[in-house]
Structures are given as C-alpha cells and as structure tokens.
PDB file of C-alpha atoms in Angstrom:
ATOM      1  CA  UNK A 102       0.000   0.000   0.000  1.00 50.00           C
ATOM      2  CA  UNK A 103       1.421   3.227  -0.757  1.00 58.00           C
ATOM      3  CA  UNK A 104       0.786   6.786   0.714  1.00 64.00           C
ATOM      4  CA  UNK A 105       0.995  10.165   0.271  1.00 80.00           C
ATOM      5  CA  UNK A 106       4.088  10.038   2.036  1.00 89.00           C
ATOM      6  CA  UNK A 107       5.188   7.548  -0.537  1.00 93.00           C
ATOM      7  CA  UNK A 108       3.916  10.186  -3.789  1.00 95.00           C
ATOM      8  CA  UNK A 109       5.543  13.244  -2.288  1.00 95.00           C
ATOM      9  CA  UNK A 110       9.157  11.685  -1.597  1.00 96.00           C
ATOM     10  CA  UNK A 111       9.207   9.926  -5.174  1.00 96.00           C
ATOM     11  CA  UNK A 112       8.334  13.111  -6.587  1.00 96.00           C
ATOM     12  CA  UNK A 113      10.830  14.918  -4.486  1.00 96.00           C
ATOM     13  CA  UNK A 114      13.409  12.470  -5.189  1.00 97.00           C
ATOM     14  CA  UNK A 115      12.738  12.601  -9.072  1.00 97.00           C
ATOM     15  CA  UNK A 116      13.025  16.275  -8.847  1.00 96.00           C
ATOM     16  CA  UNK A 117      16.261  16.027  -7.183  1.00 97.00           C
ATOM     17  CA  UNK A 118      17.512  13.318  -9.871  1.00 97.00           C
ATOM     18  CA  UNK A 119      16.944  15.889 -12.326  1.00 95.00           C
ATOM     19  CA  UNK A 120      18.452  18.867 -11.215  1.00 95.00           C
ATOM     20  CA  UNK A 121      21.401  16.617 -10.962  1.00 96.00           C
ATOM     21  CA  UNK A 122      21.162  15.389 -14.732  1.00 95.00           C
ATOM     22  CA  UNK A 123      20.296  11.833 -13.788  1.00 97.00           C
ATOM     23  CA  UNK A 124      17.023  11.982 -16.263  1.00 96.00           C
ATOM     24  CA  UNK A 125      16.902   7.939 -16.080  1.00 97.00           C
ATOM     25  CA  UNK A 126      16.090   8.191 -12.328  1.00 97.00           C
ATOM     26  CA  UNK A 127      14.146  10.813 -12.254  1.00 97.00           C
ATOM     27  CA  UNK A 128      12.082   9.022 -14.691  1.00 97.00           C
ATOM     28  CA  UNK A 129      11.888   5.829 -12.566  1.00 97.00           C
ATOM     29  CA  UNK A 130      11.040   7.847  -9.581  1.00 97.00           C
ATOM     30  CA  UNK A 131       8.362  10.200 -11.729  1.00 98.00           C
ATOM     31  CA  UNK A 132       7.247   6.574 -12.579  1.00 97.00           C
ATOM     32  CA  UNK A 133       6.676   5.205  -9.245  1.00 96.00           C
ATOM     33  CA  UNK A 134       5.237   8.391  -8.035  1.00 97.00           C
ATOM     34  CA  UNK A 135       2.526   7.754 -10.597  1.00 96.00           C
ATOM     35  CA  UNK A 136       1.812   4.216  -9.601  1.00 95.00           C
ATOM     36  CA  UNK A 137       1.665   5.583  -5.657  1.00 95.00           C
ATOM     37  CA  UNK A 138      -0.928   8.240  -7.007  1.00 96.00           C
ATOM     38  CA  UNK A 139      -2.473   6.867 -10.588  1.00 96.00           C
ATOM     39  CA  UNK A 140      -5.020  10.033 -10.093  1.00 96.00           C
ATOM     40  CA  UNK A 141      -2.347  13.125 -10.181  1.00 96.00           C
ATOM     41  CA  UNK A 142      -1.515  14.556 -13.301  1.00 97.00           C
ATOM     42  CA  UNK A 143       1.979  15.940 -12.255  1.00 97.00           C
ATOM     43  CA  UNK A 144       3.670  12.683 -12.227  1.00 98.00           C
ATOM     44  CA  UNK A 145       3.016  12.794 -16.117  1.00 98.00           C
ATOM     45  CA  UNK A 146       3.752  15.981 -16.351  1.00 97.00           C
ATOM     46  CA  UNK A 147       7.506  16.156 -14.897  1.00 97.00           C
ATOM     47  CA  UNK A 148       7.428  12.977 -17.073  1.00 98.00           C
ATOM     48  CA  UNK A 149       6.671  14.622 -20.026  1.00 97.00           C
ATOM     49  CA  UNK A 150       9.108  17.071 -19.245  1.00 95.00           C
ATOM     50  CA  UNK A 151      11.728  14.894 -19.081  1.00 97.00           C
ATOM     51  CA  UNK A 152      10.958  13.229 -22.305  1.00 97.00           C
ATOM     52  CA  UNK A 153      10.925  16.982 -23.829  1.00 94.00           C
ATOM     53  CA  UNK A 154      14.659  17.795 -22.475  1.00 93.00           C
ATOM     54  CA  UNK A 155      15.845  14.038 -23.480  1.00 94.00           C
ATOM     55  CA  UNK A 156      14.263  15.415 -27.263  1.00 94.00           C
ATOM     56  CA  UNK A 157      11.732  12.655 -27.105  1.00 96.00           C
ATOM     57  CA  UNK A 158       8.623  14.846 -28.331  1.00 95.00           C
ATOM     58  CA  UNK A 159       6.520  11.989 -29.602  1.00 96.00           C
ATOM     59  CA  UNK A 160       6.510  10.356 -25.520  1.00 97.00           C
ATOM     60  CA  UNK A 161       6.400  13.698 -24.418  1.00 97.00           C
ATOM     61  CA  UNK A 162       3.591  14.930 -25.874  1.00 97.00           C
ATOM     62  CA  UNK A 163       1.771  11.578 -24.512  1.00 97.00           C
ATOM     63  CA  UNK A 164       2.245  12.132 -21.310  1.00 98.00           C
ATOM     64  CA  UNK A 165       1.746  15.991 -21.170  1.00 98.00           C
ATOM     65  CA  UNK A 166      -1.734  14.137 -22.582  1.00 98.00           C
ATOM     66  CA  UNK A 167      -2.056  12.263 -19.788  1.00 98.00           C
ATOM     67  CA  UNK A 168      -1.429  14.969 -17.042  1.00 98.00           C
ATOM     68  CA  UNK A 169      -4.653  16.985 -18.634  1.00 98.00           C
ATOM     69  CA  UNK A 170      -6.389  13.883 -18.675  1.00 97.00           C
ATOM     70  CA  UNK A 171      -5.502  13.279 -15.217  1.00 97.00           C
ATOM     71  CA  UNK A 172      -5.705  16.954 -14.305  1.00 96.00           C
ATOM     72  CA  UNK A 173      -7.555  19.449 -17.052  1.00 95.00           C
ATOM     73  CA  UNK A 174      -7.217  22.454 -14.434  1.00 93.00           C
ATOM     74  CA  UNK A 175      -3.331  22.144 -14.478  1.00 96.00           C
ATOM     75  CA  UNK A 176      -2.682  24.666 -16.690  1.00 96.00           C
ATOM     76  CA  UNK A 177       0.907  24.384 -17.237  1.00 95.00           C
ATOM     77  CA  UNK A 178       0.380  21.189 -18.330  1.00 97.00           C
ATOM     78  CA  UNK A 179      -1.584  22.008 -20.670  1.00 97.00           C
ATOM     79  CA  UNK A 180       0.274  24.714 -22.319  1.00 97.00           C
ATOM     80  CA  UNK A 181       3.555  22.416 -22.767  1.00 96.00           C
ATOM     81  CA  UNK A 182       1.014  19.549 -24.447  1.00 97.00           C
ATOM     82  CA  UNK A 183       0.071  22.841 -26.798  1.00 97.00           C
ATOM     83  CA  UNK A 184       3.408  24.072 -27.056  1.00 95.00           C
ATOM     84  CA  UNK A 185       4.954  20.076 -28.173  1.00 95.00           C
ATOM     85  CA  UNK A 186       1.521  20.241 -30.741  1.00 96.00           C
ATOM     86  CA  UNK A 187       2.683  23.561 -31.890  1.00 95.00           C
ATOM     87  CA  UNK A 188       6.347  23.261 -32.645  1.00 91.00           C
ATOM     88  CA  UNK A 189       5.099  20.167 -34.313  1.00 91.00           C
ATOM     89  CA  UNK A 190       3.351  22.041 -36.471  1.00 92.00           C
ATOM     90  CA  UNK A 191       0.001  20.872 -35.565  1.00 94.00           C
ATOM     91  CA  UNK A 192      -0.784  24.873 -34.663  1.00 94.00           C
ATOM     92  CA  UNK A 193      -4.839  24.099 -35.181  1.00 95.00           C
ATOM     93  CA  UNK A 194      -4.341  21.205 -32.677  1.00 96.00           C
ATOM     94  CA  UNK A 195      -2.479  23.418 -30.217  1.00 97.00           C
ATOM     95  CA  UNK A 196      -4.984  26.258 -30.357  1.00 96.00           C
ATOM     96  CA  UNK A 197      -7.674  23.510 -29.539  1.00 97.00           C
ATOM     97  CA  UNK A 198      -5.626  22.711 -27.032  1.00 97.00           C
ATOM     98  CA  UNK A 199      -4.757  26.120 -25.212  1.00 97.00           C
ATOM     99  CA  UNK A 200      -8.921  27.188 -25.536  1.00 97.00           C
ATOM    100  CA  UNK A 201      -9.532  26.280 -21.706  1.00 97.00           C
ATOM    101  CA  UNK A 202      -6.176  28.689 -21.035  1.00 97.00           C
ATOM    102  CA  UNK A 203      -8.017  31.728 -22.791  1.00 97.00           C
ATOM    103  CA  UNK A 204     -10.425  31.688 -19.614  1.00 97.00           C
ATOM    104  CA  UNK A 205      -7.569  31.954 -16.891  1.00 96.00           C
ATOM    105  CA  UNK A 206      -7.325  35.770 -15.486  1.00 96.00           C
ATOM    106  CA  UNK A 207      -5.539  38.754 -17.474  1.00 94.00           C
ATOM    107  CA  UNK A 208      -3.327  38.654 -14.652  1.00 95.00           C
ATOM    108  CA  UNK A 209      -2.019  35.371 -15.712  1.00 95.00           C
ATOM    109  CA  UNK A 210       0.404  35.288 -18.634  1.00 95.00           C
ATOM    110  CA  UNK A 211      -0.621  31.756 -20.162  1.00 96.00           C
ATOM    111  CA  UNK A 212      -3.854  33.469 -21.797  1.00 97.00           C
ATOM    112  CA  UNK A 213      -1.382  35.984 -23.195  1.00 97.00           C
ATOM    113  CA  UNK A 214       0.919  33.747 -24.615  1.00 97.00           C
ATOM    114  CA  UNK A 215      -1.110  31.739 -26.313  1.00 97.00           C
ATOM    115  CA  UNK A 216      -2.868  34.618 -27.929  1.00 97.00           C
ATOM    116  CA  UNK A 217       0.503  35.234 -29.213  1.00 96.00           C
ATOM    117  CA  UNK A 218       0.933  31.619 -30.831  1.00 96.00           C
ATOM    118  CA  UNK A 219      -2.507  32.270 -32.275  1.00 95.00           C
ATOM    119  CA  UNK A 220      -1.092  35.496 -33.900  1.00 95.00           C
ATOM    120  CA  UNK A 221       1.979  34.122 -34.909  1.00 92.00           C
ATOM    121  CA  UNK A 222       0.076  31.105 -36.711  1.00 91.00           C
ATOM    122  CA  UNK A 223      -1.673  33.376 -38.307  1.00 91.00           C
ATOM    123  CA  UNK A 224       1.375  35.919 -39.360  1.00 89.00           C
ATOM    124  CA  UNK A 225       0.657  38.564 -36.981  1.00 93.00           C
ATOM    125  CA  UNK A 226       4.048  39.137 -35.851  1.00 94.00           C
ATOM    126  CA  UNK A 227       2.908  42.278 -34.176  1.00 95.00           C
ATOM    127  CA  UNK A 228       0.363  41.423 -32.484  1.00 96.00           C
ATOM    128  CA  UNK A 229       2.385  37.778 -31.465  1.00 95.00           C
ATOM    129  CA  UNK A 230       5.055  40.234 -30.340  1.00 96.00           C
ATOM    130  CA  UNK A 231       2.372  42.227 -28.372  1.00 97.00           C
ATOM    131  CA  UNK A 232       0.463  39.402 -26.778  1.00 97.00           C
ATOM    132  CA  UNK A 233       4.211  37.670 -25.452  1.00 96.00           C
ATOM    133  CA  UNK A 234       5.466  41.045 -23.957  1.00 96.00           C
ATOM    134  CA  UNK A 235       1.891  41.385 -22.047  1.00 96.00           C
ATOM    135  CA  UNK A 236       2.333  37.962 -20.870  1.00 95.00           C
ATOM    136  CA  UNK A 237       6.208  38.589 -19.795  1.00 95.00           C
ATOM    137  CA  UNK A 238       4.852  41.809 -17.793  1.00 94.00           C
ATOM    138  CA  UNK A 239       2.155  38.944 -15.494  1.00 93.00           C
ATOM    139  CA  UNK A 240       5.710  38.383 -14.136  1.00 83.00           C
ATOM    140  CA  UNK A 241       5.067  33.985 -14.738  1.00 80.00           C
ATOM    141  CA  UNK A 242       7.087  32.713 -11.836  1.00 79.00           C
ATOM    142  CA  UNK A 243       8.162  29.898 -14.045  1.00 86.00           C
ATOM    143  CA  UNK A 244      11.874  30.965 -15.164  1.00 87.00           C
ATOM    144  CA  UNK A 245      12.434  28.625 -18.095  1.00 86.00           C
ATOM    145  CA  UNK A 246       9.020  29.773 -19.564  1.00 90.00           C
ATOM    146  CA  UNK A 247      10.044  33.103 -19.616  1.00 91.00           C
ATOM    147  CA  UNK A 248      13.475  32.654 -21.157  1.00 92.00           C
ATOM    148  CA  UNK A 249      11.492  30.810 -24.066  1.00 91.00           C
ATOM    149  CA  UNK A 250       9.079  33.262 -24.748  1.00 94.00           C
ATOM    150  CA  UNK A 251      11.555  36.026 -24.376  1.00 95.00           C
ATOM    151  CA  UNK A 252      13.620  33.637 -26.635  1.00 94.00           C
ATOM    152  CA  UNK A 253      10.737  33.746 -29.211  1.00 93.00           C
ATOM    153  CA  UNK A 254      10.318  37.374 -29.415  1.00 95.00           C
ATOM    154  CA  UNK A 255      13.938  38.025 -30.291  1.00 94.00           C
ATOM    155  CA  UNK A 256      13.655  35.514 -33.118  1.00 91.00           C
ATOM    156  CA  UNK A 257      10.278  37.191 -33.960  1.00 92.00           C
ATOM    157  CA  UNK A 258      12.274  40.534 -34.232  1.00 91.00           C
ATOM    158  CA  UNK A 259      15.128  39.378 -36.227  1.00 90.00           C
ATOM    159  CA  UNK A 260      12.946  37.149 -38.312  1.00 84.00           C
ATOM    160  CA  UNK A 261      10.739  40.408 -38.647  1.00 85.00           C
ATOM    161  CA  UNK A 262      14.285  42.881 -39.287  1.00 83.00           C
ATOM    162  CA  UNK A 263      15.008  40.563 -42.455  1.00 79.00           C
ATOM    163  CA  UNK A 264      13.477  40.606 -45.878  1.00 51.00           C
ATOM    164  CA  UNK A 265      10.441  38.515 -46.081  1.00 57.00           C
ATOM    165  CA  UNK A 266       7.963  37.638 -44.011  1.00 52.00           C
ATOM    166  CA  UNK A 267       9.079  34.921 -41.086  1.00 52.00           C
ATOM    167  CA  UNK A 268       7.571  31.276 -41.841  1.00 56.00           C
ATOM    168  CA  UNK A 269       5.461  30.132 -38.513  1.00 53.00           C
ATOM    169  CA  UNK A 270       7.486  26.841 -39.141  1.00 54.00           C
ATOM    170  CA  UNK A 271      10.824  28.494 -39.305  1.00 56.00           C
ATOM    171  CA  UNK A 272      10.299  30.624 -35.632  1.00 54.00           C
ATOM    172  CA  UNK A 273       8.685  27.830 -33.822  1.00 51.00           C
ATOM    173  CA  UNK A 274      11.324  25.166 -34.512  1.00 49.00           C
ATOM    174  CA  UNK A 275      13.878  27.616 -34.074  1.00 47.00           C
ATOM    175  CA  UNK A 276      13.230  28.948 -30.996  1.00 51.00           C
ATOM    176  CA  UNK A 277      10.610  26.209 -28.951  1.00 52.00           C
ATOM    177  CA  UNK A 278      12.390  22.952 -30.233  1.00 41.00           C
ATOM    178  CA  UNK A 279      16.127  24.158 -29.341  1.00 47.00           C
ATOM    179  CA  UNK A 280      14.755  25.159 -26.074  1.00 47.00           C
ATOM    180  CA  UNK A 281      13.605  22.159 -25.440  1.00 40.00           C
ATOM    181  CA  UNK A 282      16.917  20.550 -26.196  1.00 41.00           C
ATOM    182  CA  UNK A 283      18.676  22.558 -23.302  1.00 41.00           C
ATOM    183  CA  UNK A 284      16.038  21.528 -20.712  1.00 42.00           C
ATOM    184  CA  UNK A 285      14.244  25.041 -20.978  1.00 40.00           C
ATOM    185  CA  UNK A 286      10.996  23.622 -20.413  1.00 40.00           C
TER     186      UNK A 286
END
C-alpha cells in the first residue's frame, strides 16, 4: 500500500535526480510516483518534461496528454502539451488545445501567450510580439518559460528585421524545439 508520504518523496526524489542530470532516475522515480498516485496529473507531467529535455517529443507529448487527462485544471500542463503540438506544427491542434487557457485571469500570462501563438500562426508578428510582452509583464514565476518566450520574441524581431515575411514553421522550430533541447521547459 502506498501513501501520500510515498507520492511526495518519489516526486521529491525525481526532482532532485533531475536537477542533478540523472534523467533515467528521475524518470523511474516520476514513474513510481505515478503508480503511488495513478489520479495526479503531475507525475506525467515532470514525465513529459523529461521526455521533452531528453528530445523525445513523440513520448512527451503523450504524457503531457495524460497529465490533462488526469488533471484538465493544471494549466501548465496544458500549455507544454500545446506548445509540443505547436512546434510540431500541428498549430490548429495546439490552439484547440490552449482554448480552456483563454479563460484563466488577465493577470495570468498563459492566456497571453497563447494569444501570441494564435497570432503568430496566423502571421501577426505584431500582435504575437504584443500578446508575449503582455504575458512577460504577469511576471510567470516559471523561469524557463520566460526565457522561451523572451527567446521567441527576439527571433520574432530578427525574423521580422530581415526581408520577407518569417515562416510560422521556421520561428517555432527555431526557438521552442532548441529550447527544449537545453532543458528550458
């Protein structure tokens, strides 16, 4: 029989593995965390991240899945499942995806950002650019998202300083994938 006990020190544990670059047991951990709690979504989640950083987008994106099955009020969750549809070029999927974040406060800078993917999918570079710098000035406590969207807007400016309009592919892949390759996630 496990407890909560048992869920909180995996996931501590896990959390610890990675910060120390030892993705395989922070995986195991993440794992068993899940089996000691098969209701929480954040298991999969810090899963999913893991599988993002290790560049393993196809697992990733399932198990971002299964944290907003799990948990449909995490929003973080399901902004990276977005984000993974996005830089996949799925963009329609993603904006399905993000909807529920539209409803979350002004104050909070997820509905920002992802009126700035829907912007940028649609070649509003602008308007993208205005939408992310909103969302930067909610203050997101989550570091790594910030250096990616701030990432994005400098490639949006560059992209936007060159001749001819930036591709939607070209930015996201850029930008989201790469960051995802350094563990910005």
């Amino acid at each position: 029989m496990t407890t909560t006990s048992d869920f909180e020190s995996r996931l501590a544990a896990g959390l610890a593995a990675s910060r120390e670059g030892r993705p395989d047991a922070a995986l195991a951990l993440f794992t068993q965390a899940s089996e000691a709690d098969p209701s929480s979504g954040v298991p999969h989640f810090l899963i999913g991240s893991e599988q993002a950083a290790a560049g393993d987008f196809p697992a990733a994106e399932l198990a971002f899945a299964r944290a907003v099955l799990l948990a449909p009020e995490f929003p973080l969750a399901r902004y990276q499942l977005g984000l993974l549809q996005f830089t996949s070029q799925r963009a329609p999927v993603a904006l399905l995806t993000w909807e529920p974040l539209l409803s979350l406060p002004e104050t909070d800078a997820l509905p920002h950002f992802v009126r700035g993917f829907t912007a940028l999918a649609a070649d509003a570079f602008d308007d993208a650019l205005r939408h992310y710098r909103a969302g930067l000035a909610c203050n997101p406590p989550n570091p790594a998202l910030c250096s990616d969207i701030l990432q994005l807007v400098d490639a949006v400016e560059k992209l936007q300083r060159r001749e001819g309009a930036p591709q939607e592919e070209e930015v996201a892949q850029h930008v989201l994938l790469s960051a995802y390759a350094r563990g910005l996630h």
